Coordinates of C-alpha atoms and ligand atoms in Angstrom, one line a residue:
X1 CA 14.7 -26.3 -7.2
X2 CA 18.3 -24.8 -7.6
X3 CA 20.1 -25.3 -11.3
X4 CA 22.9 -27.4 -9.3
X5 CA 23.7 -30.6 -11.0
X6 CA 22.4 -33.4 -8.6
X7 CA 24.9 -35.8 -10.4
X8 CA 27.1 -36.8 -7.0
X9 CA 30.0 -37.9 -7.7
X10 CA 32.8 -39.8 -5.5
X11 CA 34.7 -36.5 -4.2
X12 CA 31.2 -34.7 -3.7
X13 CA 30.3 -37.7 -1.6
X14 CA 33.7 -37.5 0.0
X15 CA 33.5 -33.7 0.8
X16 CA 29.8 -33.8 2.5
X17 CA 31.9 -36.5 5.1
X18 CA 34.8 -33.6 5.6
X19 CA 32.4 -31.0 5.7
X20 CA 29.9 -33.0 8.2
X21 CA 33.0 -33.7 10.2
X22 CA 34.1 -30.3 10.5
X23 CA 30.7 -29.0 11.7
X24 CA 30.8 -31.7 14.5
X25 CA 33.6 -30.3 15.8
X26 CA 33.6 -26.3 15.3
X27 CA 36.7 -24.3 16.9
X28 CA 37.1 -20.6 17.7
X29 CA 39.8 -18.5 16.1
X30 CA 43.3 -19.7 17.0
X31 CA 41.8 -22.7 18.3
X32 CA 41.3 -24.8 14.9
X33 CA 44.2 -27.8 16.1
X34 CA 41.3 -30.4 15.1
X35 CA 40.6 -28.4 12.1
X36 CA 44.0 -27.7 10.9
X37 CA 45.5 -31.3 11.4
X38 CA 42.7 -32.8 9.5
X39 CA 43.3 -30.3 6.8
X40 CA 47.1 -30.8 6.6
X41 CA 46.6 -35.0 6.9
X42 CA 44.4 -34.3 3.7
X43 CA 46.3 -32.1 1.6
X44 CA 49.3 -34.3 2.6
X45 CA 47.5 -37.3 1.3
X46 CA 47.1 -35.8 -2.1
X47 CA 50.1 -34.9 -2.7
X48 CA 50.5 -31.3 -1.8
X49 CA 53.1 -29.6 -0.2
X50 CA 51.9 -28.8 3.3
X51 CA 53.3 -25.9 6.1
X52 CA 51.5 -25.9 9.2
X53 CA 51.8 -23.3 11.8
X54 CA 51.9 -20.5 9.8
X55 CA 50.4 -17.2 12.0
X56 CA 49.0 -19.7 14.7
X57 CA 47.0 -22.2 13.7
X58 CA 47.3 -21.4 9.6
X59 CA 48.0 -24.2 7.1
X60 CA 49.8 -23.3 3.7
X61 CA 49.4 -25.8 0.7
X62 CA 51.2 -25.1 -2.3
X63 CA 50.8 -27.3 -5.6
X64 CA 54.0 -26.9 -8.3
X65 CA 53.4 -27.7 -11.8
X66 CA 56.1 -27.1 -14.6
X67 CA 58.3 -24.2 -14.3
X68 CA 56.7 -21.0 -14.6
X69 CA 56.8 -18.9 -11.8
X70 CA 53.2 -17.6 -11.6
X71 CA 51.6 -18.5 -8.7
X72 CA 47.6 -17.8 -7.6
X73 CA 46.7 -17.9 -3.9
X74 CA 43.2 -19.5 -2.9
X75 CA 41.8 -18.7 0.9
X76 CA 39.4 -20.4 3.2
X77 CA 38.5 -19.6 6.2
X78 CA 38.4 -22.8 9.2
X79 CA 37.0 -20.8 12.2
X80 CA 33.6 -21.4 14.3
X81 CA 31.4 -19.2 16.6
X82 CA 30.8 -19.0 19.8
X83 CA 27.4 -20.0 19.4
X84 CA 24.8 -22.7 20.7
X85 CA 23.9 -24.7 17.7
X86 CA 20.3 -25.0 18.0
X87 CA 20.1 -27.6 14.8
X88 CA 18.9 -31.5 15.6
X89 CA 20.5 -33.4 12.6
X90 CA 23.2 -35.6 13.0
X91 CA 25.8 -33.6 12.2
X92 CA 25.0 -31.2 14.4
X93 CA 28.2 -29.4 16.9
X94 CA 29.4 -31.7 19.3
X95 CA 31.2 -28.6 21.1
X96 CA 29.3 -27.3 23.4
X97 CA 28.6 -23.5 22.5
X98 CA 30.7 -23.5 19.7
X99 CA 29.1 -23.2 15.9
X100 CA 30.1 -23.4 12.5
X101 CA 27.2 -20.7 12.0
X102 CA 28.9 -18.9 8.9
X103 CA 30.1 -21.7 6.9
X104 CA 33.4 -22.0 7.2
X105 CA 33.7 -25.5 7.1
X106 CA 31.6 -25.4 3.7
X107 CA 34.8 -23.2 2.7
X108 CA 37.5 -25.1 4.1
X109 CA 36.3 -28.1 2.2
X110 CA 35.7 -26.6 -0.9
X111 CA 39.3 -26.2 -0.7
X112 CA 39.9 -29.6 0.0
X113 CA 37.9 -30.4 -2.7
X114 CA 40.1 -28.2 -5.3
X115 CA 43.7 -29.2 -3.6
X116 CA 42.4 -32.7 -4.3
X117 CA 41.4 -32.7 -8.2
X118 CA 44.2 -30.3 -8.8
X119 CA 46.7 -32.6 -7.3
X120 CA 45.8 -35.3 -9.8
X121 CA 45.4 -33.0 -12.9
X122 CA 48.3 -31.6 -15.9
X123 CA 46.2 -29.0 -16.7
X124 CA 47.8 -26.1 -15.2
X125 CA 51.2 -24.9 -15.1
X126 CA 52.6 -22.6 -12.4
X127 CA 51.9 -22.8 -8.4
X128 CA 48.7 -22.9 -6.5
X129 CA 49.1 -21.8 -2.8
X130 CA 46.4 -23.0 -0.4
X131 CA 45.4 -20.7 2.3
X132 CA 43.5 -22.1 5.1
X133 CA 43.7 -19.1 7.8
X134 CA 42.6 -19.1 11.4
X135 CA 40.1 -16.6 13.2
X136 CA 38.4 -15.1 10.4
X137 CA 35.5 -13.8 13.0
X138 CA 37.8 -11.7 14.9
X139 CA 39.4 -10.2 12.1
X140 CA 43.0 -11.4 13.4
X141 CA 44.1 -14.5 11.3
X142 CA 44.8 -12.7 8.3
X143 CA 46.9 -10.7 9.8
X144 CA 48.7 -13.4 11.6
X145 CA 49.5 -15.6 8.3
X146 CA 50.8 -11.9 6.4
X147 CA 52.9 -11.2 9.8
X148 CA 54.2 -15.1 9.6
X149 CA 55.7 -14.4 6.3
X150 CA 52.7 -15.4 3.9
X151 CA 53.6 -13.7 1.1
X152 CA 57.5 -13.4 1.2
X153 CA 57.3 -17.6 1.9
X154 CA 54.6 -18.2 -0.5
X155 CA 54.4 -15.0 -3.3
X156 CA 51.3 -15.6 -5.4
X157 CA 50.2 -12.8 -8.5
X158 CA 46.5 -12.6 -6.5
X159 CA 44.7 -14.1 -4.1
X160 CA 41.2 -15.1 -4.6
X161 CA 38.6 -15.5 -1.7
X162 CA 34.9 -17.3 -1.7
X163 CA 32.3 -16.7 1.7
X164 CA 28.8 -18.7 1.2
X165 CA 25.3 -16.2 1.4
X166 CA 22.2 -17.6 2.1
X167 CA 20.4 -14.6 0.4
X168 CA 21.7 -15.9 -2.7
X169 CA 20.2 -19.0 -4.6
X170 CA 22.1 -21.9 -4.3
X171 CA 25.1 -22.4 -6.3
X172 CA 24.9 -18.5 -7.7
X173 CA 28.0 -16.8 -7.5
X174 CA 27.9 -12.7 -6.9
X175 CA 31.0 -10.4 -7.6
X176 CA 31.7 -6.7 -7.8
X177 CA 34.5 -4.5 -8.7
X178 CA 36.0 -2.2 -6.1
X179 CA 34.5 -2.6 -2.5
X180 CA 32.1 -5.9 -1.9
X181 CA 32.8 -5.4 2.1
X182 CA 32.9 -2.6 4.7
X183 CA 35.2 -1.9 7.4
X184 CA 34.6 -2.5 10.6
X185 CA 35.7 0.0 13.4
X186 CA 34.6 -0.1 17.1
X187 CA 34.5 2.8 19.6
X188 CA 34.0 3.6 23.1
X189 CA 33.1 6.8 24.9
X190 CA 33.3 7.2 28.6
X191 CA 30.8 9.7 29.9
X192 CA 32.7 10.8 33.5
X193 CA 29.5 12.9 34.8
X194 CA 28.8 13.3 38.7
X195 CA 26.6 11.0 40.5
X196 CA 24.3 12.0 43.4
X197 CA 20.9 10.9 44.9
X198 CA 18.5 11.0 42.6
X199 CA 16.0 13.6 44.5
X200 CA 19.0 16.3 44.0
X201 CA 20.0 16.5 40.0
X202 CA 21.0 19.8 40.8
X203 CA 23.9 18.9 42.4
X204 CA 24.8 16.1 40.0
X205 CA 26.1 15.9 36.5
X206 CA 23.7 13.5 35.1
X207 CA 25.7 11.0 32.8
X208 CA 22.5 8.9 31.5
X209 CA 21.5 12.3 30.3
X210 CA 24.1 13.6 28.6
X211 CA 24.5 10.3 27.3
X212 CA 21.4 9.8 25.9
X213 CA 21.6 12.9 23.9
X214 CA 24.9 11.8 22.6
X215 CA 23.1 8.4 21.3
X216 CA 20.5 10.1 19.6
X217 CA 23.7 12.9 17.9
X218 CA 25.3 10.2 16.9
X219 CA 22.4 9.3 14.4
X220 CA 23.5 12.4 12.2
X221 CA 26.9 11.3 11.8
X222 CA 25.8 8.9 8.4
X223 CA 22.9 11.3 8.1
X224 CA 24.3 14.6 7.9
X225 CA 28.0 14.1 7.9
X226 CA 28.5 11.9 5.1
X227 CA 27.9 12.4 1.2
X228 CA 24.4 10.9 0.9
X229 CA 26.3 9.3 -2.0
X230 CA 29.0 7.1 0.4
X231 CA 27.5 4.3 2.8
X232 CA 28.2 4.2 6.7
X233 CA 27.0 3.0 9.7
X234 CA 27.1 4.1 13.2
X235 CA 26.0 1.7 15.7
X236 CA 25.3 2.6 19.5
X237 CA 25.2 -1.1 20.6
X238 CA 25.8 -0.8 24.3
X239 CA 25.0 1.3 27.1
X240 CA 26.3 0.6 30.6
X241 CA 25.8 2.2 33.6
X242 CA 26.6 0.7 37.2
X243 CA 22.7 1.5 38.4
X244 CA 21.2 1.6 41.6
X245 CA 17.0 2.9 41.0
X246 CA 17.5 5.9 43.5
X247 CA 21.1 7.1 43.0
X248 CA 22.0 9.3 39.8
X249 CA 25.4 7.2 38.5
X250 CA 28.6 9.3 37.9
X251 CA 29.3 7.9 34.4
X252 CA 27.9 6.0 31.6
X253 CA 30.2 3.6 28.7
X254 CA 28.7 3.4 25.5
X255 CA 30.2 0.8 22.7
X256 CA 29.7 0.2 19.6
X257 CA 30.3 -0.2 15.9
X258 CA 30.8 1.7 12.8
X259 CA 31.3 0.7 9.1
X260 CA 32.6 2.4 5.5
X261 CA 33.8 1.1 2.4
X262 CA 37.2 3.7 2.4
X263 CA 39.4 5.5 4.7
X264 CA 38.7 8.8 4.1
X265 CA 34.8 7.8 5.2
X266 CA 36.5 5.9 8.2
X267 CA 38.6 9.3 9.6
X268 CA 34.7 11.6 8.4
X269 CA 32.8 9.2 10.4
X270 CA 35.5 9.6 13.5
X271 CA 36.3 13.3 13.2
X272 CA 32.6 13.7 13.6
X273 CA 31.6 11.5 16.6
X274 CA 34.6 13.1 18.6
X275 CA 33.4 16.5 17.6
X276 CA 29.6 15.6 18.9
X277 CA 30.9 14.0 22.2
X278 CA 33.2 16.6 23.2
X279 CA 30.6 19.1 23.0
X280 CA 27.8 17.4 24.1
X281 CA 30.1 16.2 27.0
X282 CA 31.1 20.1 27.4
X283 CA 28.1 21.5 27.0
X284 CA 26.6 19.4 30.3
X285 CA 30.1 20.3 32.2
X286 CA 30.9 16.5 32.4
X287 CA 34.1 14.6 30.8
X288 CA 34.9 12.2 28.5
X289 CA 37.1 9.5 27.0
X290 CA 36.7 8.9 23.4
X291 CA 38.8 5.7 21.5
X292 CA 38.3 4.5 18.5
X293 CA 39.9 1.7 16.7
X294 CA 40.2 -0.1 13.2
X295 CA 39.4 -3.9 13.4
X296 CA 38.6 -4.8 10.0
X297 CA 40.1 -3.3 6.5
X298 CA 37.4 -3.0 3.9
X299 CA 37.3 -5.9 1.0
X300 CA 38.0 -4.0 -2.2
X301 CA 38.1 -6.2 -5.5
X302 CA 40.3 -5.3 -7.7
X303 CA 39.1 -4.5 -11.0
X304 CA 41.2 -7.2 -13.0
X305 CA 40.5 -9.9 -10.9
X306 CA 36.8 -9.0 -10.4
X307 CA 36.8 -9.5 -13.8
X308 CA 38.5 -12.8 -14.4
X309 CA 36.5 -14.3 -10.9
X310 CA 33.3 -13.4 -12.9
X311 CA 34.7 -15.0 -16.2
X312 CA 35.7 -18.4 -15.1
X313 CA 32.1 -18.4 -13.1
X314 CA 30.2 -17.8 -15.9
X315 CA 32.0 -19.9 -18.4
X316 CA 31.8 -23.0 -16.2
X317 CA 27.7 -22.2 -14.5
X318 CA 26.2 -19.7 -17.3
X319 CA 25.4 -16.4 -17.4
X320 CA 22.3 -16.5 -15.3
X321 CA 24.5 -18.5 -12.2
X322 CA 26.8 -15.3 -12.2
X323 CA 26.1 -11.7 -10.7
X324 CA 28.5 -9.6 -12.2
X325 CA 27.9 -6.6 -9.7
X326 CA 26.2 -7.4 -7.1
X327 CA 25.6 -5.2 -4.4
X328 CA 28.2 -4.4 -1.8
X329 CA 27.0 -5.6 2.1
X330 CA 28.4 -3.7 5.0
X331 CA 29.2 -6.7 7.0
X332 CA 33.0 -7.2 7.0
X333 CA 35.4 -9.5 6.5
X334 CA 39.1 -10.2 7.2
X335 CA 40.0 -11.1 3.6
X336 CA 40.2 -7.6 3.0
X337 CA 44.0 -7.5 4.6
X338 CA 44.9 -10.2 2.5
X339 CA 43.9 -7.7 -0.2
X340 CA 45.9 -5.0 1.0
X341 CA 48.9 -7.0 0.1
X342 CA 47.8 -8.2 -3.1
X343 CA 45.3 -7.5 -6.0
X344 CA 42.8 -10.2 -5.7
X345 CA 38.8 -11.1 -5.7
X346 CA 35.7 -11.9 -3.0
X347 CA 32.7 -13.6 -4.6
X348 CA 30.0 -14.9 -2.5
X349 CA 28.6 -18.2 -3.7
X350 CA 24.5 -18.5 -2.7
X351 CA 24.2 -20.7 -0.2
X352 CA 20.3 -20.8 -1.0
X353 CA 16.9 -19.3 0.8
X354 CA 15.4 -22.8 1.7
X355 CA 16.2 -25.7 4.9
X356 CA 18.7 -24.9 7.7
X357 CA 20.8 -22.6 5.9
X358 CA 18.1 -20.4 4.5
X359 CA 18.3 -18.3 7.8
X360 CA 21.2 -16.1 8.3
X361 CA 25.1 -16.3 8.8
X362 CA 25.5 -16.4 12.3
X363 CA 22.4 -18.1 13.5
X364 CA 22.0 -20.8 15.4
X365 CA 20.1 -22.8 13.1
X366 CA 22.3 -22.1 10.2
X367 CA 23.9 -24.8 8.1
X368 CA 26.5 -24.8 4.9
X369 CA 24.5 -26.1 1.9
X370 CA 26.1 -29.7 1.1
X371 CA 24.6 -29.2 -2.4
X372 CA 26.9 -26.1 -3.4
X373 CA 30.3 -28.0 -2.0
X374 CA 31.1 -29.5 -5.8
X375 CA 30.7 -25.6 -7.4
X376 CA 32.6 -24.2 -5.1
X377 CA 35.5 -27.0 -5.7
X378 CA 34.6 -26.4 -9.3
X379 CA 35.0 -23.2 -9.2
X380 CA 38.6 -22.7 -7.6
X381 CA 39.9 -25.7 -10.3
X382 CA 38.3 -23.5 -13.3
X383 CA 39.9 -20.4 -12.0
X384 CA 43.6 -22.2 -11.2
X385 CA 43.3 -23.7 -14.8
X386 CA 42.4 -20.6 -16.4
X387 CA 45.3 -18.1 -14.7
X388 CA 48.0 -20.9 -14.4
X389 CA 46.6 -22.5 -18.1
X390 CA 48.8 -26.0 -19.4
X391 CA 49.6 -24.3 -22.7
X392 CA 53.0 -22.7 -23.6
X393 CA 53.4 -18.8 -23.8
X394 CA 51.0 -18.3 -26.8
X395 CA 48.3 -18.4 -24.3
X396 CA 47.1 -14.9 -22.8
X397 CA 49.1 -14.6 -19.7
X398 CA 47.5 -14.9 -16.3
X399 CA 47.9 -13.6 -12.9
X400 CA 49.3 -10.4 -12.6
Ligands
ZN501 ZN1 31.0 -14.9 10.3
ZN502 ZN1 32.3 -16.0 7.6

């Protein structure tokens, strides 16, 4: 059994119906018009200031109390997968192949949850933007809402972000200083051999050869490239060749993926790939096309916000509910533009190890935990109350 209150009160009740509702009805990145209009109809309905249509399909809510110009930004994520939901309850996706498999409609309704109690409380004073961005899972929605004008129509002092983990008991919160995600790049090398019949190599240059050796190179990029100090990943996921069983093909496409936690790791881990395929590729005589591109920015904490996100957590759940440095997980996430802008925090709230959502992000049987909804919610009010606090000037000041 989790340390999670089981008092339930009315808005916990009413935020299992949103969240239910959004699982029903998962939509993929850019395609959340369901998603947002129930989100704006909400936030409208407390009170809250709403802008739709911000980068796509984004929804902005902003909150004014008093006069003080500080401001704190709060983010969740409404996009599903495209992924077969393989659970039987009731609530289970009514769009065929589509999945909220990582939680974001536990997010977006935590959100909710917040805009609601904070529209009908005195205790803050300052401005509490809502972020509810589109197509988090490709790693373009962040971008989309900072390219719309986020921050010039909506300036905030940070921005705080929360993603559920089922490794984490339920209700925990985990935090770190400094980088909590990786990057994500991709690549793709083309290797343009000479195909033949399959009884005469020797007049062929044998692509699923030379590209074979080039997946098994690869492996020493993180090995013996990197610090052993520094985390990356390279990833061959794909290998595609246009076969036929007695015919030696003229070229072979490998994909794939690689991940680091700073820039200079990111241009080490490419510098050395290129390096290995050109003179793999050269050594065999065959030619090659190497791209590799930047989908993802890394999620680095800042310190100062780390700091406070672990605070408020542990003032309002205790000491034991709060990881103050967790580990860092190499998966990636497209908060971390939002922190390029501005200093700012990702925690990861435990989703728990038990029932449908024990399993992992991304699974077909996954499910957001209904039980951690009213944390979450109380969460963001704690943290809007502490940076934006009620009291005149005497008070530390907040934000940034
Ligand atoms: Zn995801
Ligand atoms: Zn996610």
């Amino acid at each position: 059994m989790n340390e999670i209150q089981n008092t339930t009160n009315d808005l916990d009740q009413e935020m299992i119906g949103w969240r239910q509702d959004f699982h029903q009805y998962p939509e993929l990145g850019f395609e959340e018009h369901r998603t947002a209009a129930r989100v704006a109809e909400l936030l409208r309905s407390f009170g809250v200031d709403v802008y739709e249509g911000v980068g796509g399909t984004g929804i902005v809510g902003v909150l004014q109390r008093g006069t003080t110009s500080r401001a704190i930004g709060l983010r969740a994520d409404m996009d599903a997968l495209a992924i077969t939901e393989e659970n039987e309850f009731s609530h289970r996706s009514r769009n065929d192949g589509k999945m909220h498999a990582c939680g974001h409609d536990g997010h977006t309704t935590m959100l909710l949850g917040a805009a609601k109690r904070l529209a009908s409380s005195e205790k803050f004073d300052g401005r509490v933007v809502f972020i509810f961005q589109p197509a988090e899972e490709h790693g373009r929605g962040a971008l989309a809402m900072i390219e719309a004008g986020l921050f010039d129509r909506f300036p905030v002092d940070a921005i705080y972000g929360i993603h559920n983990m089922p490794s984490i008991e339920a209700g925990h919160f985990a935090v770190r200083a400094g980088p909590i995600m990786a990057c994500e790049d991709n690549f793709e090398i083309v290797v343009q051999g000479k195909g033949g019949h399959a009884a005469l190599p020797h007049l062929t240059i044998d692509p699923i050869v030379v590209a074979s050796e080039i997946v098994m190179a690869l492996q020493t990029v993180v090995s013996r490239t990197l610090n052993p100090v520094d985390n990356g990943v390279v990833s061959v996921t794909d290998f595609s060749v246009a076969a036929t069983r007695n015919a030696i093909p003229d070229k072979v496409i490998l994909r794939g993926d690689t991940r680091a936690f700073t820039p200079q790791i990111q241009n080490r881990i490419e510098a050395a790939m290129e390096r290995l395929v050109s003179g793999i590729c050269s050594a065999h005589g065959a030619d090659h096309r190497f791209v590799y591109s930047r989908e993802f920015a890394a999620t680095i904490n800042s310190h100062k916000e780390a700091a406070i996100a672990a605070d408020v957590a542990t003032q309002a759940f205790g000491r034991d509910s709060v990881n103050a440095d967790c580990q860092p997980i190499m998966a990636s996430e497209d908060f971390g533009f939002m922190l390029q802008h501005k200093p700012g925090c990702y925690l990861l709230l435990g989703n728990g190890g038990v029932g449908p959502g024990g399993c992992g992000l991304h699974n077909p049987n996954y499910d957001f935990n209904d039980e951690i909804l009213g944390r979450g919610a109380e969460f963001w009010v704690c943290l809007v109350e502490s940076q934006l606090p009620a009291q005149p000037v005497s008070q530390a000041p907040a934000g940034g």
